[in-house]
Coordinates of C-alpha atoms in Angstrom, one line a residue:
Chain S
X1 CA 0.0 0.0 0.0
X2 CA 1.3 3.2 -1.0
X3 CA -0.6 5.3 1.5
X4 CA -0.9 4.7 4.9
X5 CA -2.5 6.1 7.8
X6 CA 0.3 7.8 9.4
X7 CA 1.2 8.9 5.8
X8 CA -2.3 11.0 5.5
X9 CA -1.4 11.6 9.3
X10 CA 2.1 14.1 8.4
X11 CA -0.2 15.8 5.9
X12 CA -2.5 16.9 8.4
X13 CA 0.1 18.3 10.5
X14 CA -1.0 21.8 10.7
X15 CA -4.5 20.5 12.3
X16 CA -2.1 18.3 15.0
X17 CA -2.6 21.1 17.3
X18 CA -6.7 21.1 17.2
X19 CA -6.8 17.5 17.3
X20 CA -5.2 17.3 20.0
X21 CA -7.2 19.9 21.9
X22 CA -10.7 18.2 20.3
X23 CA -9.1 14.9 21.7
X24 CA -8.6 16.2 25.7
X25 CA -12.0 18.0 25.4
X26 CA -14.0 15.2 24.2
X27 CA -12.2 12.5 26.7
X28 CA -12.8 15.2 29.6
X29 CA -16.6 15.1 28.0
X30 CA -16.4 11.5 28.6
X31 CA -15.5 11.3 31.8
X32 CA -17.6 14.4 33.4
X33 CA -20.7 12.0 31.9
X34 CA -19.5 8.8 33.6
X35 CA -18.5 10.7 36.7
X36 CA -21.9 12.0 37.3
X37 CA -23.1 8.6 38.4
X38 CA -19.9 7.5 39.9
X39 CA -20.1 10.9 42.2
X40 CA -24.1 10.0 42.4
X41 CA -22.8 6.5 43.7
X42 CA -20.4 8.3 46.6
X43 CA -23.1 10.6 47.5
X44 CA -25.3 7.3 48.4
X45 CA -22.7 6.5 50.3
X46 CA -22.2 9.1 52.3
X47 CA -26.3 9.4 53.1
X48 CA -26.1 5.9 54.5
X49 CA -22.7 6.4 56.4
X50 CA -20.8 4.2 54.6
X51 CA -18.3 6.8 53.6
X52 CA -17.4 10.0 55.2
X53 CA -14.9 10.9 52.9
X54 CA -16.3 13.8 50.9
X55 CA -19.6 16.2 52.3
X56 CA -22.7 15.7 50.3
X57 CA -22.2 19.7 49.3
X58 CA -19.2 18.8 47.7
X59 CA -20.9 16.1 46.0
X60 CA -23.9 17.8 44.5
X61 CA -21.4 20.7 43.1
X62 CA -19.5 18.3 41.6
X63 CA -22.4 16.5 39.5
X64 CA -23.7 19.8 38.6
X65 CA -20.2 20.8 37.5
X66 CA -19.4 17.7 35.4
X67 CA -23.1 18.3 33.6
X68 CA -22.0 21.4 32.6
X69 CA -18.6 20.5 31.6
X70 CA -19.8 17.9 29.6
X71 CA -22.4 20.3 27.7
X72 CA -20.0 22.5 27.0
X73 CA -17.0 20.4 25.9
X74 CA -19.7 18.4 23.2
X75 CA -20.5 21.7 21.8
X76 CA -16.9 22.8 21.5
X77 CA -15.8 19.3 20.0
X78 CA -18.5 19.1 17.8
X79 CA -17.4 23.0 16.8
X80 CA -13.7 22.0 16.6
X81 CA -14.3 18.5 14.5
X82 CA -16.6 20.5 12.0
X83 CA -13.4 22.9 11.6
X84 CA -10.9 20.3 11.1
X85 CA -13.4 18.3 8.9
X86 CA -13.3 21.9 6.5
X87 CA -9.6 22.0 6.5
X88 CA -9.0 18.2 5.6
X89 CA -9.1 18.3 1.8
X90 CA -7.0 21.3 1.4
X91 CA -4.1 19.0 3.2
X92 CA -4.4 16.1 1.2
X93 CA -2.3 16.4 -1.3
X94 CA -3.6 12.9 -2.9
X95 CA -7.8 13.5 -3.2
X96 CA -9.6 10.7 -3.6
X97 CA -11.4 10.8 -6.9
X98 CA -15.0 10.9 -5.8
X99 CA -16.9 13.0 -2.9
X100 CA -18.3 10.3 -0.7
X101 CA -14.4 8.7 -0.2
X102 CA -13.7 12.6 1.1
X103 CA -16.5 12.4 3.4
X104 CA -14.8 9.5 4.7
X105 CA -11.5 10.7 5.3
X106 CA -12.4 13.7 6.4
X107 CA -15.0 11.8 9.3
X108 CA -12.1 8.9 10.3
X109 CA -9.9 11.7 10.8
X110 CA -12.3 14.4 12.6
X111 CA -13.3 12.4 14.4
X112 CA -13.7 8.2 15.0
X113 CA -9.3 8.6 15.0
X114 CA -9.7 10.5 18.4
X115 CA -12.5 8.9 19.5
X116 CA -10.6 5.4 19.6
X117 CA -7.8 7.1 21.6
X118 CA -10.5 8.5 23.7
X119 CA -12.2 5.3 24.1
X120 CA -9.1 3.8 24.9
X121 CA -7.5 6.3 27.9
X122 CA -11.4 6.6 29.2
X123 CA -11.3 2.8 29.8
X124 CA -7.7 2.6 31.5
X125 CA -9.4 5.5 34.0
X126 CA -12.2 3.0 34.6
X127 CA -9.7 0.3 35.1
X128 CA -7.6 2.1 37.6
X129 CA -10.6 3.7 39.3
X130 CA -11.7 -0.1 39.6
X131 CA -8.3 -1.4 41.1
X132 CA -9.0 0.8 44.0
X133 CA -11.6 -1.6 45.1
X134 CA -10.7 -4.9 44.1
X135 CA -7.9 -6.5 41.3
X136 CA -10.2 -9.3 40.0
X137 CA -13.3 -6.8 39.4
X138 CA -10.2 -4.6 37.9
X139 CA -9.6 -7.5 35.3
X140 CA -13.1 -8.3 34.3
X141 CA -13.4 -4.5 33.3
X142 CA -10.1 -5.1 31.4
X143 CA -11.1 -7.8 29.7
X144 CA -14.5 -6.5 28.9
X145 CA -13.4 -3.6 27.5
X146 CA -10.7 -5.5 25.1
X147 CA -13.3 -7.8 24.0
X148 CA -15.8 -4.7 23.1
X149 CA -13.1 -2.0 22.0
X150 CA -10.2 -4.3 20.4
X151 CA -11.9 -7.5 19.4
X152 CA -15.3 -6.7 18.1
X153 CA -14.5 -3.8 16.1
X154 CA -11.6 -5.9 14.9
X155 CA -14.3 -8.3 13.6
X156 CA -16.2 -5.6 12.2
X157 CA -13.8 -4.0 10.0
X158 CA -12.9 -7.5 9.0
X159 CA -16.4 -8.6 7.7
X160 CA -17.5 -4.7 6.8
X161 CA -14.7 -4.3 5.1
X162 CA -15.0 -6.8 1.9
X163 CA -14.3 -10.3 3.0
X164 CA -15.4 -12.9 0.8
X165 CA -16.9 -15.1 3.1
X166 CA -20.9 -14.5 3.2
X167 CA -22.9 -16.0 6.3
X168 CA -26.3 -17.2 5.6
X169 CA -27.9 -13.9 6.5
X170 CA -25.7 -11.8 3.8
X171 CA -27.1 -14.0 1.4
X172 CA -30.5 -14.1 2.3
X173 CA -29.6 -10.1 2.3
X174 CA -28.5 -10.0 -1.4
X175 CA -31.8 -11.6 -2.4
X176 CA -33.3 -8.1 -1.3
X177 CA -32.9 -6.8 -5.1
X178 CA -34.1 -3.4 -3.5
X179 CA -31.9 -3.4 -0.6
X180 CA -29.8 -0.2 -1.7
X181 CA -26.1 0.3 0.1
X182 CA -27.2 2.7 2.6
X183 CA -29.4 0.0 3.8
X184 CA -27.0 -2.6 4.1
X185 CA -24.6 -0.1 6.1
X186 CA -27.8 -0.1 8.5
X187 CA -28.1 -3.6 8.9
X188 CA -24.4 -4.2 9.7
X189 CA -24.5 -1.2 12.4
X190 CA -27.2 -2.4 13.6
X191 CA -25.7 -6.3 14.3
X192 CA -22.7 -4.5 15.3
X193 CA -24.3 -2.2 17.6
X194 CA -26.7 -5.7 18.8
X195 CA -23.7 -7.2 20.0
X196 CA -22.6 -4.4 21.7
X197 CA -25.3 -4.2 23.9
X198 CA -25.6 -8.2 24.4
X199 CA -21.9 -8.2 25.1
X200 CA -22.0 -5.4 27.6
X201 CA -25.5 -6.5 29.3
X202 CA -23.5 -9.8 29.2
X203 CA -20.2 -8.0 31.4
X204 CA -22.8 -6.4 34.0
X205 CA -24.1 -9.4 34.6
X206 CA -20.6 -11.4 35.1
X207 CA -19.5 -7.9 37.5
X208 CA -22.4 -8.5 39.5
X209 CA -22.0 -11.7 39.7
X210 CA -18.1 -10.9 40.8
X211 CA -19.3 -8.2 43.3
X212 CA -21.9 -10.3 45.3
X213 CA -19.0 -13.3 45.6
X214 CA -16.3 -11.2 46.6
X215 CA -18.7 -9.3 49.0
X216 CA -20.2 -12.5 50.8
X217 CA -16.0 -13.5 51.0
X218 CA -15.4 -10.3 52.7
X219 CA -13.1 -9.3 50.1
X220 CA -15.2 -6.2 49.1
X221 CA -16.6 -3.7 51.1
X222 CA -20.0 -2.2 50.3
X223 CA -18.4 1.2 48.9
X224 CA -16.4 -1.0 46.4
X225 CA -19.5 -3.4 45.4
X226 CA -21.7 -0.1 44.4
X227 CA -18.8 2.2 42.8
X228 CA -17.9 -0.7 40.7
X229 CA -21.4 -1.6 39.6
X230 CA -22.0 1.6 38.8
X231 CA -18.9 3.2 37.1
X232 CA -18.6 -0.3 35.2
X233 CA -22.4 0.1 34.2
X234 CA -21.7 3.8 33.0
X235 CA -18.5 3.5 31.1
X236 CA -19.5 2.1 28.0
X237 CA -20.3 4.8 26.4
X238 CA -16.6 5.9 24.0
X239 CA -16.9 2.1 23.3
X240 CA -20.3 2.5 22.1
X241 CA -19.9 5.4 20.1
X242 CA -16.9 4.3 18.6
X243 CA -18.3 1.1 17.3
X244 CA -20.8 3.6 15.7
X245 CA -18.3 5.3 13.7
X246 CA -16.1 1.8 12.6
X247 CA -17.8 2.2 9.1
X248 CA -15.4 5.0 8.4
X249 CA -12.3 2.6 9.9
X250 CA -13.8 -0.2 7.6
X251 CA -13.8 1.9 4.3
X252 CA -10.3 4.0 5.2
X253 CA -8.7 1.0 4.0
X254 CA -10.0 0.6 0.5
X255 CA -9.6 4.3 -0.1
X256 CA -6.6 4.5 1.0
X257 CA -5.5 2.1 -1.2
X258 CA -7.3 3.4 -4.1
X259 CA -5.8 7.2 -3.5
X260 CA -3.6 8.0 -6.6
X261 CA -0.1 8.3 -5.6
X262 CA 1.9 11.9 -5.6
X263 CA 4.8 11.1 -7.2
X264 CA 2.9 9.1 -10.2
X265 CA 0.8 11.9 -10.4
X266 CA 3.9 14.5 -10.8
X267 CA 6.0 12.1 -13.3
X268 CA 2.1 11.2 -15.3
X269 CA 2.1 15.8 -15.5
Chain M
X1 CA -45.2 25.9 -0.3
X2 CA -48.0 25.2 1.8
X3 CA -48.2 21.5 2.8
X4 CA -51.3 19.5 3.8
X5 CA -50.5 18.2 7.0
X6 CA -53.4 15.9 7.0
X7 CA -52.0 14.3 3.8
X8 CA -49.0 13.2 5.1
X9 CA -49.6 9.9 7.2
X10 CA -51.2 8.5 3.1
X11 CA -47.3 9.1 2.5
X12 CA -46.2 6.1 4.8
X13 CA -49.5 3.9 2.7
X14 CA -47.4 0.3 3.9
X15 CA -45.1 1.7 5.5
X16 CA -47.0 2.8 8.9
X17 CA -47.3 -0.8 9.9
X18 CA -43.3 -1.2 10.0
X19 CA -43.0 2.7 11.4
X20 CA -45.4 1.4 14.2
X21 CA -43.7 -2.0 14.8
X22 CA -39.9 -0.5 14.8
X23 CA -41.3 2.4 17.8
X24 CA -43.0 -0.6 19.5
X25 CA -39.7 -3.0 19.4
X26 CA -37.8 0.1 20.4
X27 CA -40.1 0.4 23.4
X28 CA -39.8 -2.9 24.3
X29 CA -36.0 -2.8 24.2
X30 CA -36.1 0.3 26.5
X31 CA -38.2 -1.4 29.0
X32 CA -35.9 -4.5 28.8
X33 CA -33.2 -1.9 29.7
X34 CA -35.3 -0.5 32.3
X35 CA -36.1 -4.2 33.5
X36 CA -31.8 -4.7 33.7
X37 CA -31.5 -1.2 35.5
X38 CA -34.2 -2.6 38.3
X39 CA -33.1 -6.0 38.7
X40 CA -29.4 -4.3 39.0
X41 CA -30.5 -1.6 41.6
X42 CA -32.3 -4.5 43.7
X43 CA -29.3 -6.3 43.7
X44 CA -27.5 -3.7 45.5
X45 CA -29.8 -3.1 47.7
X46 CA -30.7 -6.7 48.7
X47 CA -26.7 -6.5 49.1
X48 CA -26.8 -3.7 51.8
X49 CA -29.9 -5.5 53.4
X50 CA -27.6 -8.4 53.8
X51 CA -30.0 -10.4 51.5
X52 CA -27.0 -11.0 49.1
X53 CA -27.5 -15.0 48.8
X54 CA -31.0 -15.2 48.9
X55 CA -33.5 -15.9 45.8
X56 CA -33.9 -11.9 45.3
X57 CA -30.4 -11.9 44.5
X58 CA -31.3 -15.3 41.6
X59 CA -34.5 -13.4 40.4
X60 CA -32.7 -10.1 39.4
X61 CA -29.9 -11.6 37.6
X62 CA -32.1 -14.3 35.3
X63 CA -34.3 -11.6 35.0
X64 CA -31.0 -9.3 33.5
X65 CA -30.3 -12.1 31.4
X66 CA -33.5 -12.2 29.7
X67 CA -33.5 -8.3 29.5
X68 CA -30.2 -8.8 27.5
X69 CA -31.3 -11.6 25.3
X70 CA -34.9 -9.3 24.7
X71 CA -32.7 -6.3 23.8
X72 CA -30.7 -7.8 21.1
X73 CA -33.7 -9.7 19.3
X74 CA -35.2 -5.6 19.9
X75 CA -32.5 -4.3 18.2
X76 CA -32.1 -6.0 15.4
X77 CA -35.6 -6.2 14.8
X78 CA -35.4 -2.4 14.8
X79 CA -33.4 -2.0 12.1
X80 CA -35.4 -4.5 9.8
X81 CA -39.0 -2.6 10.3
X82 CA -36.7 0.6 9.9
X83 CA -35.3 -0.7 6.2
X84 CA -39.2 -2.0 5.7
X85 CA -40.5 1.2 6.0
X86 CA -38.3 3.2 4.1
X87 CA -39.0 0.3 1.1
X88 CA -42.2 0.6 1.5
X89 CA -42.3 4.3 1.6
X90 CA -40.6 4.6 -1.7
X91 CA -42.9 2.0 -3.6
X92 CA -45.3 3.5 -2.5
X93 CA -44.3 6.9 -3.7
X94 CA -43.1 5.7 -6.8
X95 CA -46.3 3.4 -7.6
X96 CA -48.4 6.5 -6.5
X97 CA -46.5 9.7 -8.6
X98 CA -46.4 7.0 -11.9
X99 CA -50.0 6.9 -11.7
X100 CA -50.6 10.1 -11.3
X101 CA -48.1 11.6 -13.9
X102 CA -50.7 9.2 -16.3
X103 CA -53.0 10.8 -15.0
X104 CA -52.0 14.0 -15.8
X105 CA -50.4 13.0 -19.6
X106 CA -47.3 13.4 -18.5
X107 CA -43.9 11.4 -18.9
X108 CA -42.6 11.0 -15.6
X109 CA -38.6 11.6 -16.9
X110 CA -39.9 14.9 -17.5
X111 CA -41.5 16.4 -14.3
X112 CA -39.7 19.4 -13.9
X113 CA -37.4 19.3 -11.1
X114 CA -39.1 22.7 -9.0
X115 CA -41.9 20.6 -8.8
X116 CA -40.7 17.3 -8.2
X117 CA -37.3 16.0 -8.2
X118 CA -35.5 12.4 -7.7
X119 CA -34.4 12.9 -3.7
X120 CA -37.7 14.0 -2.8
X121 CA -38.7 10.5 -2.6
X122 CA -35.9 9.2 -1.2
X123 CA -35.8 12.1 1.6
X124 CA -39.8 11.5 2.1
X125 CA -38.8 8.1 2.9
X126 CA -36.1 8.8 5.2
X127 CA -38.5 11.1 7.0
X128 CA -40.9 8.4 7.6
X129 CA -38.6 5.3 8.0
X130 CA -36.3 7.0 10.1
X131 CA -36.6 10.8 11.5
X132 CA -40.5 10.2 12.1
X133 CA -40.4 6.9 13.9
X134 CA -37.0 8.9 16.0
X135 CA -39.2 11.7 16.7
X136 CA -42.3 9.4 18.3
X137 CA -39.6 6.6 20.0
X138 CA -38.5 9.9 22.0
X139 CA -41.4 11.3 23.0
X140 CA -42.5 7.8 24.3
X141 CA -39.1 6.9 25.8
X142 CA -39.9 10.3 27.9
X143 CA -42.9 9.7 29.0
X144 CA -42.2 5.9 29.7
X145 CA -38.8 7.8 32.2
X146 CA -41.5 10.3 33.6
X147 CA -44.2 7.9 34.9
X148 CA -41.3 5.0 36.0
X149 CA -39.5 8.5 38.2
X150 CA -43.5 9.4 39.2
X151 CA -43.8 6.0 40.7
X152 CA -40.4 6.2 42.4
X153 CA -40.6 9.6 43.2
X154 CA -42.9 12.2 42.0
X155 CA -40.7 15.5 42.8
X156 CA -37.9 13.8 41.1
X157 CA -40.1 12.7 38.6
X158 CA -41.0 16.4 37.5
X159 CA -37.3 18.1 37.7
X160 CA -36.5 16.8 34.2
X161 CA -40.4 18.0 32.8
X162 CA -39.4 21.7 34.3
X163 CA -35.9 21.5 32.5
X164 CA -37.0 20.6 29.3
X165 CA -39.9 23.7 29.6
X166 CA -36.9 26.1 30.8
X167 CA -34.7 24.7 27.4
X168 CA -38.1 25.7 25.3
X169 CA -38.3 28.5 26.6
X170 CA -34.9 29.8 25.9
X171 CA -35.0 28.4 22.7
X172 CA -38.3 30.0 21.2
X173 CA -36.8 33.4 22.7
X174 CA -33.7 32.9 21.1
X175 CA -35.8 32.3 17.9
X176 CA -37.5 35.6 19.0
X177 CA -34.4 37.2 19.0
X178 CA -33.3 36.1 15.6
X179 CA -30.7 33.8 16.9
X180 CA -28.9 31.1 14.3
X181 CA -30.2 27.3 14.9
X182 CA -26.3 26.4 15.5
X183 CA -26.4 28.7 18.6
X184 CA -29.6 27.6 19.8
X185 CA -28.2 23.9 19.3
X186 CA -25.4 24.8 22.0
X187 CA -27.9 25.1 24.6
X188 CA -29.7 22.0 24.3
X189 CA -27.7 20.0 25.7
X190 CA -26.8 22.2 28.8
X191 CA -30.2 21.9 29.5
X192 CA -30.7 18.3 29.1
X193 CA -27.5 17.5 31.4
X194 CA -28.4 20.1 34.0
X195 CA -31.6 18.7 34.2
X196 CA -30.6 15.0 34.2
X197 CA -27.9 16.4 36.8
X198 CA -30.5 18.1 38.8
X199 CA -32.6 14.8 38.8
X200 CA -30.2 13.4 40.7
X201 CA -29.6 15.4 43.1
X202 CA -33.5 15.5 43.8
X203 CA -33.4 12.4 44.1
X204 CA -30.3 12.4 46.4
X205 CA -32.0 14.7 48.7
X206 CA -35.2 12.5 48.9
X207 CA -32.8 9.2 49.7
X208 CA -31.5 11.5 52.4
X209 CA -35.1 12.4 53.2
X210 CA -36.3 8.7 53.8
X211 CA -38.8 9.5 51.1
X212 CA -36.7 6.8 48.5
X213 CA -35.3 3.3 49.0
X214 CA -31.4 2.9 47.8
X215 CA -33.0 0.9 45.0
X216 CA -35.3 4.2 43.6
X217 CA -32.7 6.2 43.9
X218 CA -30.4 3.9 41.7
X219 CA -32.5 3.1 39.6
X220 CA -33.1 6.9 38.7
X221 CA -29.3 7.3 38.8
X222 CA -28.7 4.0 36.3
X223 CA -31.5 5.1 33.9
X224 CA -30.4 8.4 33.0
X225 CA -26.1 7.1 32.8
X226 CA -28.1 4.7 30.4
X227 CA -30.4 6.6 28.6
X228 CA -30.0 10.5 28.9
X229 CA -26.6 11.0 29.6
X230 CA -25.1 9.4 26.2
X231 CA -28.3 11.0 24.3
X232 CA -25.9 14.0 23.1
X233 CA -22.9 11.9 21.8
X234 CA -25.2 10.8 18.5
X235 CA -25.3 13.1 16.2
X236 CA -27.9 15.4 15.6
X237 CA -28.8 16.1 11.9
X238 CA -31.4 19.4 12.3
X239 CA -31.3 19.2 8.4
X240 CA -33.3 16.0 8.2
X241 CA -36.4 17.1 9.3
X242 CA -37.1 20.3 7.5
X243 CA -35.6 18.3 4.7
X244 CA -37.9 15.8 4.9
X245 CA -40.7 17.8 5.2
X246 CA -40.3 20.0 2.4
X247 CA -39.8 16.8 0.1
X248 CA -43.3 15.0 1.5
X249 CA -45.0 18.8 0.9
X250 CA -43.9 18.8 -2.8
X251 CA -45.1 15.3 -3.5
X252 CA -48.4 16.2 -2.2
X253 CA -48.6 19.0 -3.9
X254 CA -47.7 17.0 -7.0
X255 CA -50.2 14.3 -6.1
X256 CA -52.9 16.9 -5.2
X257 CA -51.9 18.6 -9.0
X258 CA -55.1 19.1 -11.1
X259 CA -54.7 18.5 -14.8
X260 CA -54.1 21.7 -17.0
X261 CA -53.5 23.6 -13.7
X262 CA -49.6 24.3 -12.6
X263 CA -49.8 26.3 -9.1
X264 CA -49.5 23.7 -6.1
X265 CA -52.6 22.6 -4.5
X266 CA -53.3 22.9 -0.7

């Protein structure tokens, strides 16, 4: 492949700086929304006296602050990808040849490229905010988290994007004469984002599970069994939305590969 | 363009009974979720009861594992109705616009493209497949939150209510005003998270009150990290609706056409 990634990646230099900016604002988006009911969870605590470590007052501000936060940074992100989106093309020195390949580029690059480093840092917070309490709970989040963020969009991209083997449903698809390509997109997001939510519901279950067993062992306190439950139950959301956006990771391949090259492009002129 | 609102559910002809289905498997997936959330939230507080071996403890977790197993089948059923509609929708159109360019003596290939032109249909049926059956899924998803937090709590229940009167509000004075749609857009979701945010901490102060159990209060907690808090990481396409709108209003107009006339009909 004449093109890669990182190849487009020193083009777009110039835009390094606001990509990095969108990327802190939109993981510190992340985290003020799965904070809310983490700092929800302490403030249960502390009403039933099972920890006195931060006043209720404190608490409350703190909710209210991360709503806020998080409003604001999705409006600047959304702001700052829409700018970044505009300024895309003019970089590339190699354009692909038709509009929809652009749109593409221009969305893996605005935006799903951050959001898997988002998704990514977001999780290893969850992880370390879960090793506080208890090392096997720790590694169940670990795991859960490569199986949903590594493996299934691994599986997606692999299948979305072009391999020859067809499953019985694909066929039974392609019998659909009317089924247009827009359609078919919404079918595979929609098994994708199926999975997703049987593989997470799946996780709660198995953390729960954990949580009661390592509770009736003693292992666990009570603060531990609730702000695992309920940061665990709240930080799916990156992975979520970043399996929404794999389409864009499933095409960048073929148009990368189909991008005419610079240099035959100067020696052809 | 004036647009015969009355008109517009013959648009869906087919389609209504997949735009119905897709908004009542979308319900039921929300109240599998729900179903998750409460078996979840009793766990934890059969846990602080010291009831943590006990059947309680059994019931909520088969009854999360058939809440997952419903909201996959939900999901992808979803999608189906959703690409059914929009199908239907469109040979629908198709059918109906042929028949009536007969009608009128007219090759189809030549409708001129002010009164009629190829994405209309395919808009119309995005409209209906998609942004319609969105627009109803939300409003029921609200009121589904709204009478689960009334039977939990009814002060809590009527914090998110206020907020989303406060974001109208501002939003129809900023209209007033002459304010751009993208600036109006940047206060929608402060609204939405202060009032999921202030939600909680009604429901925080009622805990502390005695007037909620540990389960209400996480199970108004869990409900909106799972179904109001992420709302604003999808993207919102304003165009769509408009969009869609205008579309259906020029195909009625162009189905409501009388023969020898050219003005749009009513």
């Amino acid at each position: 492949m004449k093109h890669s990634v990182r190849k487009i990646m020193n083009r777009l230099k110039p835009l390094h700086g606001r990509m990095t900016r969108s990327f802190f604002m939109k993981l510190l988006g992340y985290l003020c929304g799965t904070m809310i009911p983490v700092l929800a969870g302490y403030a249960i605590l502390q009403i039933i006296g099972h920890s006195k470590n931060l006043s209720l007052g404190l608490l409350i501000a703190g909710i209210v602050i991360c709503a806020l936060l998080k409003a604001l940074m999705e409006y600047e992100v959304r702001k700052s990808e829409r700018n970044i989106a505009l300024q895309i093309p003019s970089l590339l020195m190699e354009q692909p040849e038709n509009k929809e390949d652009m749109e593409v580029l221009q969305d893996f690059f605005s935006h799903t490229f951050s959001l898997c480093a988002v998704a990514a840092v977001h999780s290893v917070v969850i992880v370390i905010l879960l090793c506080r309490y208890h090392m096997l709970t720790a590694l169940l989040a670990l795991s859960s988290y490569l199986v949903t963020g590594v493996v299934l969009p691994y599986l997606h991209v692999l299948r979305y994007g072009g391999s020859e083997e067809e499953t019985e449903e694909d066929e039974a698809l392609e019998e659909m004469d009317l089924l247009e390509e827009r359609e078919e997109e919404q079918l595979v997001n929609s098994r994708a984002e199926a999975l997703m939510t049987l593989l997470t519901s799946l996780f709660v279950i198995m953390m729960i599970i954990a949580v009661i067993l390592l509770y009736r062992q003693g292992t666990m306190v009570y603060e531990g069994a609730l702000i695992t439950v309920v940061a665990f139950m709240s930080s799916f959301v990156p992975l979520k939305d970043m399996n929404r956006h794999l389409n864009a990771a499933a095409d960048l391949t073929d148009i990368i590969s189909r991008l005419p090259d610079q240099a035959e492009k100067e020696s052809a002129s | 363009m004036l647009m015969n609102v009355k008109s517009l559910p013959s648009l869906l002809g087919e389609g209504k009974k997949y735009v119905i289905l897709d908004v009542l498997v979308r319900w039921i997936s929300l109240a599998a979720g729900i179903a998750m959330i409460y078996a979840v939230a009793l766990t934890m507080d059969a846990l602080y009861s010291g009831l943590s071996g006990g059947i309680l403890g059994l019931f909520a977790l088969m009854a999360a594992s058939g809440a997952m197993f419903v909201r996959y089948l939900c999901i992808r059923a979803s999608c189906r109705f959703r690409i059914s509609a929009s199908m239907a929708v469109k040979e629908g159109l198709y059918d109906r616009i042929v028949r009536k360019a007969e009608a009128l003596g007219v090759d189809v290939d030549e409708i001129d493209d002010a009164q009629l032109n190829e994405e209309d249909v395919s808009r119309t049926a995005e409209y209906y497949s998609s942004v319609l059956p969105d627009m109803i899924y939300t409003a029921l998803a609200a009121l589904t939150m709204f009478i689960i937090f009334c039977i939990l709590d009814w002060k809590t229940a009527l914090v998110l209510p206020a907020a989303a009167a406060v974001c109208l509000i501002v939003i129809h004075m900023m209209k007033k005003n002459g304010k751009q749609l993208d600036t109006m857009l940047k206060y929608v979701p402060a609204a939405l998270y202060t009032g999921a945010a202030l939600t909680i901490v009604t429901v925080l102060l009622e805990l502390k009150g005695h007037a909620v159990s540990i389960y209400g209060c996480l199970m108004v907690i869990l409900i909106l990290a799972e179904f109001l808090l992420p709302y604003g990481q999808k993207e919102m396409n304003p165009g769509s609706v408009p969009a869609g709108r205008m579309a259906s209003g020029r195909i009625i107009a162009f189905l409501n056409k009388e023969k020898g006339k050219d003005g749009d009909s009513e």
